[in-house]
Short mmCIF file of C-alpha atoms in Angstrom, two decimals:
data_model
loop_
_atom_site.label_atom_id
_atom_site.label_comp_id
_atom_site.label_asym_id
_atom_site.label_seq_id
_atom_site.Cartn_x
_atom_site.Cartn_y
_atom_site.Cartn_z
CA MET P 1 -39.95 -59.70 -135.72
CA ASP P 2 -39.57 -56.06 -134.76
CA GLN P 3 -37.82 -57.07 -131.53
CA GLN P 4 -35.39 -59.29 -133.45
CA SER P 5 -34.63 -56.51 -135.92
CA HIS P 6 -33.92 -54.18 -133.06
CA LEU P 7 -31.63 -56.73 -131.32
CA ARG P 8 -29.46 -57.54 -134.33
CA PRO P 9 -27.60 -54.18 -134.50
CA ASP P 10 -26.88 -54.40 -130.80
CA ASP P 11 -25.43 -57.86 -131.25
CA GLY P 12 -23.22 -56.59 -134.08
CA GLU P 13 -21.93 -53.73 -131.98
CA ALA P 14 -21.23 -56.13 -129.13
CA LEU P 15 -19.30 -58.40 -131.44
CA VAL P 16 -17.32 -55.44 -132.77
CA LEU P 17 -16.53 -54.32 -129.25
CA PHE P 18 -15.57 -57.84 -128.29
CA ASP P 19 -13.28 -58.11 -131.31
CA GLN P 20 -11.67 -54.80 -130.46
CA LEU P 21 -11.21 -55.95 -126.88
CA LEU P 22 -9.58 -59.18 -128.08
CA LEU P 23 -7.29 -57.22 -130.40
CA ARG P 24 -6.26 -54.90 -127.59
CA LEU P 25 -5.72 -57.85 -125.26
CA ARG P 26 -3.65 -59.62 -127.91
CA ASP P 27 -1.58 -56.47 -128.48
CA ALA P 28 -1.08 -56.05 -124.74
CA VAL P 29 -0.01 -59.69 -124.32
CA ALA P 30 2.34 -59.41 -127.32
CA THR P 31 3.82 -56.22 -125.90
CA VAL P 32 4.36 -57.84 -122.49
CA ILE P 33 5.94 -60.91 -124.06
CA TYR P 34 8.19 -58.73 -126.21
CA ARG P 35 9.28 -56.69 -123.20
CA ILE P 36 9.92 -59.83 -121.18
CA HIS P 37 11.92 -61.23 -124.08
CA GLN P 38 13.95 -58.02 -124.29
CA ARG P 39 14.56 -58.02 -120.53
CA VAL P 40 15.67 -61.66 -120.61
CA ILE P 41 18.10 -60.94 -123.44
CA GLN P 42 19.44 -57.87 -121.64
CA ALA P 43 19.82 -59.80 -118.38
CA PHE P 44 21.63 -62.60 -120.20
CA VAL P 45 23.98 -60.15 -121.90
CA VAL P 46 24.69 -58.32 -118.64
CA LEU P 47 25.22 -61.58 -116.75
CA SER P 48 27.57 -62.88 -119.44
CA LEU P 49 29.49 -59.63 -119.45
CA VAL P 50 29.82 -59.59 -115.66
CA THR P 51 30.94 -63.23 -115.67
CA LEU P 52 33.53 -62.49 -118.33
CA LEU P 53 34.84 -59.47 -116.41
CA LEU P 54 35.03 -61.51 -113.18
CA PHE P 55 36.92 -64.26 -114.98
CA LEU P 56 39.36 -61.76 -116.44
CA ALA P 57 39.79 -60.07 -113.05
CA ALA P 58 40.50 -63.41 -111.35
CA PHE P 59 42.89 -64.42 -114.14
CA LEU P 60 44.82 -61.14 -113.83
CA TYR P 61 45.08 -61.51 -110.05
CA GLY P 62 46.21 -65.14 -110.36
CA SER P 63 48.84 -64.19 -112.93
CA PHE P 64 50.11 -61.39 -110.71
CA TYR P 65 50.21 -63.69 -107.66
CA TYR P 66 52.07 -66.42 -109.55
CA ALA P 67 54.62 -63.99 -110.98
CA TYR P 68 55.12 -61.87 -107.86
CA MET P 69 55.01 -64.40 -105.01
CA PRO P 70 58.11 -66.58 -104.55
CA ARG P 71 58.09 -70.06 -103.14
CA ALA P 72 57.33 -69.86 -99.43
CA ALA P 73 59.26 -72.98 -98.36
CA PHE P 74 61.66 -75.45 -99.84
CA SER P 75 63.12 -78.61 -98.33
CA THR P 76 65.42 -81.30 -99.59
CA PRO P 77 67.16 -84.29 -98.00
CA LEU P 78 70.94 -84.28 -97.64
CA HIS P 79 73.10 -87.18 -98.73
CA TYR P 80 76.64 -86.99 -97.34
CA HIS P 81 79.73 -88.44 -98.92
CA TYR P 82 83.12 -88.99 -97.30
CA ARG P 83 86.29 -91.04 -97.63
CA THR P 84 87.07 -94.23 -95.72
CA ASP P 85 90.25 -95.41 -97.53
CA CYS P 86 92.78 -94.18 -94.99
CA ASP P 87 94.73 -95.66 -92.08
CA SER P 88 93.33 -93.19 -89.57
CA PRO P 89 91.79 -94.64 -86.40
CA ALA P 90 88.78 -92.39 -86.96
CA PRO P 91 85.86 -94.05 -88.71
CA LEU P 92 85.85 -91.32 -91.38
CA CYS P 93 88.85 -90.15 -93.36
CA SER P 94 87.20 -86.87 -94.38
CA TYR P 95 84.41 -84.64 -93.21
CA PRO P 96 80.90 -85.56 -94.35
CA VAL P 97 79.95 -83.23 -97.22
CA ALA P 98 76.59 -82.85 -98.96
CA ASN P 99 75.92 -80.97 -102.19
CA ILE P 100 72.44 -79.53 -102.74
CA SER P 101 71.14 -78.16 -106.01
CA LEU P 102 69.12 -74.98 -105.68
CA LEU P 103 67.41 -75.53 -109.03
CA ARG P 104 64.06 -77.19 -109.62
CA ASN P 105 62.89 -77.77 -113.20
CA ARG P 106 65.73 -75.51 -114.40
CA LYS P 107 64.39 -72.64 -112.30
CA HIS P 108 66.02 -71.00 -109.30
CA VAL P 109 64.50 -71.91 -105.96
CA LEU P 110 65.61 -68.61 -104.43
CA THR P 111 63.99 -65.42 -105.71
CA PHE P 112 66.19 -62.41 -106.23
CA GLY P 113 65.77 -59.77 -103.55
CA GLN P 114 63.82 -62.04 -101.20
CA THR P 115 65.09 -62.70 -97.67
CA TYR P 116 65.36 -66.35 -96.64
CA ARG P 117 66.01 -68.29 -93.48
CA ILE P 118 68.05 -71.45 -94.12
CA SER P 119 68.25 -74.12 -91.44
CA LEU P 120 69.53 -77.67 -91.13
CA HIS P 121 67.64 -80.42 -89.29
CA LEU P 122 69.70 -83.33 -88.03
CA GLU P 123 68.37 -86.62 -86.74
CA MET P 124 71.08 -88.14 -84.53
CA PRO P 125 71.09 -91.22 -82.31
CA GLU P 126 71.82 -90.91 -78.61
CA SER P 127 74.87 -93.12 -78.96
CA PRO P 128 77.93 -92.94 -76.72
CA THR P 129 79.97 -91.71 -79.69
CA ASN P 130 77.74 -88.69 -80.22
CA GLU P 131 77.61 -87.99 -76.50
CA ASP P 132 81.41 -88.06 -76.27
CA LEU P 133 81.69 -85.94 -79.40
CA GLY P 134 80.37 -82.82 -77.70
CA MET P 135 80.14 -79.74 -79.92
CA PHE P 136 80.85 -79.99 -83.61
CA MET P 137 80.90 -77.40 -86.37
CA ILE P 138 78.68 -77.23 -89.42
CA LYS P 139 79.79 -75.19 -92.42
CA ALA P 140 77.44 -74.05 -95.18
CA THR P 141 78.57 -72.37 -98.40
CA CYS P 142 76.58 -71.24 -101.42
CA PHE P 143 78.12 -71.41 -104.86
CA SER P 144 77.46 -70.12 -108.35
CA GLN P 145 78.24 -72.42 -111.25
CA LYS P 146 78.40 -72.17 -115.02
CA ASP P 147 78.57 -74.92 -117.60
CA VAL P 148 78.34 -77.63 -114.96
CA GLN P 149 75.95 -80.59 -114.87
CA LEU P 150 73.62 -79.59 -112.08
CA ALA P 151 71.88 -82.95 -112.05
CA SER P 152 74.91 -84.60 -110.45
CA SER P 153 74.64 -84.96 -106.66
CA VAL P 154 78.44 -84.98 -106.13
CA ARG P 155 80.43 -82.34 -108.00
CA SER P 156 83.02 -79.65 -107.50
CA ALA P 157 81.82 -76.04 -107.28
CA GLN P 158 83.38 -73.00 -108.89
CA GLN P 159 83.17 -69.24 -108.37
CA PRO P 160 82.53 -69.21 -104.62
CA LEU P 161 80.24 -66.47 -103.36
CA PRO P 162 80.72 -64.53 -100.15
CA ALA P 163 78.02 -66.66 -98.56
CA SER P 164 79.77 -68.98 -96.15
CA VAL P 165 78.91 -69.55 -92.52
CA SER P 166 79.92 -71.90 -89.72
CA ARG P 167 77.65 -72.97 -86.86
CA PHE P 168 78.08 -75.40 -84.00
CA SER P 169 75.70 -77.94 -82.55
CA MET P 170 75.57 -80.77 -80.02
CA LEU P 171 73.15 -83.22 -78.45
CA ARG P 172 70.94 -82.10 -75.62
CA TYR P 173 72.24 -83.21 -72.23
CA ARG P 174 70.29 -85.92 -70.47
CA SER P 175 71.34 -87.45 -67.18
CA ASP P 176 71.77 -91.17 -66.66
CA LEU P 177 68.72 -91.31 -64.38
CA LEU P 178 66.57 -89.59 -67.00
CA LYS P 179 67.82 -91.98 -69.66
CA THR P 180 67.00 -94.99 -67.46
CA LEU P 181 63.48 -93.74 -66.67
CA THR P 182 62.82 -92.94 -70.33
CA THR P 183 64.01 -96.37 -71.38
CA VAL P 184 61.81 -98.13 -68.83
CA LEU P 185 58.78 -95.96 -69.66
CA PHE P 186 59.05 -96.32 -73.43
CA LEU P 187 60.34 -99.91 -73.36
CA PRO P 188 57.26 -101.37 -75.16
CA ALA P 189 57.57 -98.73 -77.92
CA PHE P 190 61.29 -99.39 -78.24
CA LEU P 191 60.71 -103.15 -78.46
CA ALA P 192 57.94 -102.65 -81.05
CA GLY P 193 60.13 -100.35 -83.15
CA THR P 194 57.69 -97.45 -83.10
CA SER P 195 60.09 -95.21 -81.18
CA GLU P 196 63.86 -94.75 -81.12
CA GLN P 197 66.42 -93.18 -78.85
CA LYS P 198 67.33 -90.19 -80.97
CA GLN P 199 67.26 -86.42 -80.96
CA GLN P 200 66.21 -83.82 -83.50
CA LEU P 201 68.64 -80.92 -83.80
CA GLU P 202 67.88 -77.69 -85.69
CA VAL P 203 70.81 -75.50 -86.70
CA GLU P 204 70.15 -72.10 -88.26
CA LEU P 205 72.66 -71.56 -91.05
CA PHE P 206 71.46 -68.23 -92.51
CA SER P 207 68.96 -66.00 -90.80
CA ASN P 208 68.68 -63.31 -93.52
CA TYR P 209 70.07 -64.67 -96.75
CA VAL P 210 69.43 -62.64 -99.94
CA ASP P 211 70.46 -64.10 -103.28
CA ASP P 212 72.57 -62.01 -105.62
CA PRO P 213 70.75 -61.37 -108.94
CA TYR P 214 74.02 -61.00 -110.88
CA SER P 215 75.45 -64.33 -109.72
CA PRO P 216 72.61 -66.42 -108.30
CA SER P 217 73.23 -69.42 -106.12
CA VAL P 218 72.71 -72.75 -107.78
CA THR P 219 74.49 -75.04 -105.32
CA ALA P 220 74.86 -75.22 -101.56
CA VAL P 221 77.52 -77.30 -99.82
CA ILE P 222 76.95 -78.51 -96.26
CA GLU P 223 80.01 -79.83 -94.43
CA ILE P 224 80.05 -81.30 -90.94
CA LEU P 225 83.48 -80.69 -89.42
CA SER P 226 83.79 -83.91 -87.45
CA HIS P 227 85.20 -87.36 -88.20
CA LYS P 228 83.15 -89.18 -85.57
CA VAL P 229 79.67 -87.76 -85.96
CA GLN P 230 76.82 -90.23 -86.44
CA ILE P 231 73.69 -89.12 -88.27
CA TYR P 232 70.47 -90.92 -89.12
CA SER P 233 69.25 -88.34 -91.63
CA SER P 234 69.32 -84.63 -92.29
CA GLN P 235 67.07 -82.16 -94.09
CA LEU P 236 67.73 -78.66 -95.40
CA TYR P 237 64.86 -76.18 -95.02
CA VAL P 238 64.56 -72.81 -96.75
CA HIS P 239 61.82 -70.49 -95.52
CA ALA P 240 61.00 -67.14 -97.10
CA HIS P 241 60.67 -64.14 -94.79
CA PHE P 242 57.92 -62.03 -96.36
CA THR P 243 57.46 -58.30 -95.81
CA GLY P 244 55.20 -55.63 -97.30
CA ILE P 245 52.73 -56.72 -99.98
CA ARG P 246 54.07 -60.26 -100.03
CA TYR P 247 53.35 -60.56 -96.31
CA LEU P 248 49.71 -59.56 -96.90
CA LEU P 249 49.35 -61.85 -99.91
CA PHE P 250 50.74 -64.87 -98.04
CA TYR P 251 49.23 -64.49 -94.56
CA PHE P 252 45.88 -63.00 -95.67
CA PRO P 253 45.18 -64.82 -98.95
CA VAL P 254 41.37 -64.58 -98.88
CA VAL P 255 41.24 -60.85 -98.13
CA SER P 256 44.00 -60.16 -100.64
CA ALA P 257 42.22 -62.18 -103.31
CA LEU P 258 38.92 -60.37 -102.73
CA VAL P 259 40.57 -56.95 -102.83
CA GLY P 260 42.65 -57.82 -105.90
CA VAL P 261 39.78 -59.33 -107.88
CA ALA P 262 37.43 -56.47 -106.93
CA SER P 263 40.00 -53.86 -107.97
CA ASN P 264 40.58 -55.57 -111.31
CA PHE P 265 36.83 -55.92 -111.85
CA ILE P 266 36.21 -52.22 -111.19
CA PHE P 267 39.04 -51.22 -113.49
CA LEU P 268 37.82 -53.48 -116.31
CA SER P 269 34.22 -52.30 -115.84
CA VAL P 270 35.20 -48.64 -116.06
CA LEU P 271 37.32 -49.36 -119.12
CA PHE P 272 34.44 -51.21 -120.80
CA VAL P 273 31.90 -48.47 -120.00
CA VAL P 274 34.19 -45.74 -121.33
CA SER P 275 34.84 -47.71 -124.53
CA TYR P 276 31.12 -48.41 -125.01
CA MET P 277 30.16 -44.75 -124.50
CA ARG P 278 32.82 -43.65 -126.93
CA LEU P 279 31.48 -46.11 -129.49
CA LEU P 280 27.94 -44.81 -129.01
CA LEU P 281 29.01 -41.18 -129.37
CA ARG P 282 30.93 -42.09 -132.50
CA PHE P 283 27.86 -43.54 -134.25
CA GLU P 284 25.53 -40.70 -133.22
CA TRP P 285 26.98 -38.36 -135.92
CA ARG P 286 25.34 -38.97 -139.28
CA PRO P 287 27.45 -38.81 -142.45
CA GLU P 288 25.50 -35.84 -143.90
CA GLN P 289 26.13 -33.83 -140.73
CA VAL P 290 29.91 -34.16 -140.86
CA ARG P 291 32.21 -31.86 -142.85
CA ASN P 292 35.94 -31.51 -143.03
CA ASN P 293 35.94 -29.00 -140.20
CA GLY P 294 33.27 -30.69 -138.14
CA PRO P 295 29.43 -30.79 -137.99
CA VAL P 296 27.35 -28.04 -139.56
CA SER P 297 26.46 -25.43 -136.97
CA ALA P 298 22.99 -24.21 -136.34
CA ARG P 299 23.89 -20.71 -137.56
CA GLU P 300 25.22 -21.76 -140.98
CA GLN P 301 22.10 -23.68 -141.98
CA PRO P 302 19.61 -20.72 -142.11
CA GLU P 303 22.12 -18.56 -144.04
CA ASP P 304 22.57 -21.28 -146.70
CA ASP P 305 18.82 -21.67 -147.00
CA LYS P 306 18.43 -17.89 -147.33
CA GLY P 307 21.06 -17.64 -150.08
CA ALA P 308 19.42 -20.46 -152.02
CA ALA P 309 16.05 -18.72 -151.74
CA GLU P 310 17.52 -15.47 -153.00
CA GLN P 311 19.03 -17.20 -156.04
CA VAL P 312 15.82 -18.99 -156.94
CA GLY P 313 13.64 -15.96 -156.32
CA PRO P 314 10.02 -15.81 -155.23
CA LEU P 315 7.65 -18.45 -156.43
CA ARG P 316 5.01 -17.02 -158.83
CA ILE P 317 1.80 -18.82 -159.75
CA SER P 318 0.47 -18.09 -163.24
CA THR P 319 -3.37 -17.68 -163.61
CA ALA P 320 -3.42 -17.35 -167.43
CA THR P 321 -5.45 -19.69 -169.60
CA PRO P 322 -3.78 -22.09 -172.05
CA GLU P 323 -4.83 -19.95 -175.08
CA GLU P 324 -3.29 -16.82 -173.55
CA THR P 325 -0.13 -18.76 -172.76
CA VAL P 326 0.22 -19.96 -176.38
CA ALA P 327 -0.39 -16.42 -177.79
CA THR P 328 2.22 -15.00 -175.45
CA ALA P 329 4.73 -17.62 -176.56
CA GLU P 330 4.12 -16.85 -180.30
CA THR P 331 4.55 -13.11 -179.67
CA ASN P 332 7.85 -13.73 -177.90
CA ASN P 333 9.06 -15.87 -180.80
CA LYS P 334 8.29 -13.10 -183.32
#
């Protein structure tokens, strides 16, 4: 019995210690969970903010690229028209003329201030007529129009610009022996229709053409100055000649995109940090610490306290009994 009575207090102390240990462990686990929860929330907020800033940086770069970069290339087929209602022995009564609209979706194809190279590709058969034709001239003229239906493929142009040029072209010379060998060698392809006896000619019309911003070109007229020319098809190509920043943006798109997005991201990050710090500094001043002329200085506060103490005077503690206090009051009343 004595041993049991001596063991019971020890067991109670052990239980108390065990309970305290469990409480501490529970508090430690709760603290760790709370910290982990806070870190997860902070990481989520930071990740969302970084994602938003990256999206804004990419959007700004894409908007700048779309607004600043012109169309790099433009091509359109040419459809010629001519007259055949004459008594001339020539197959054509007029020169073949093609009108090309330089508008797409009511927007100018050519960007103001940008240099372009304009060329004409001709697909011509190696016929005896073309071989006897020799050199022929090609004339290209750009026009500016107002109040004219641009959707029409055949129309008269007004207000001619000083953008007219004439170039010559001809078939490449090939000897009779070379023609015979080529025909024999490619005879199966010719019979199958997978190949034809034709030549591709490229004629450069404008090497450095710059559109006028005050009277932009909306129509180009291509005229072949020959009555006997034979053409399978023709295509007009417009290539932009980039320089400076546009050259870097077009020929190094990945590097330019990385630099542009990174620059926008840094700028937006600095702007956000400065705005956030300004907001924090704004809320640090409490309302009772702000006056009309600014916060109360450290020197004004002791002087105000001192003046208030002088007005109130020293604090006196009365040691008189209640009877003495009543007698004193009656004497003062008399």
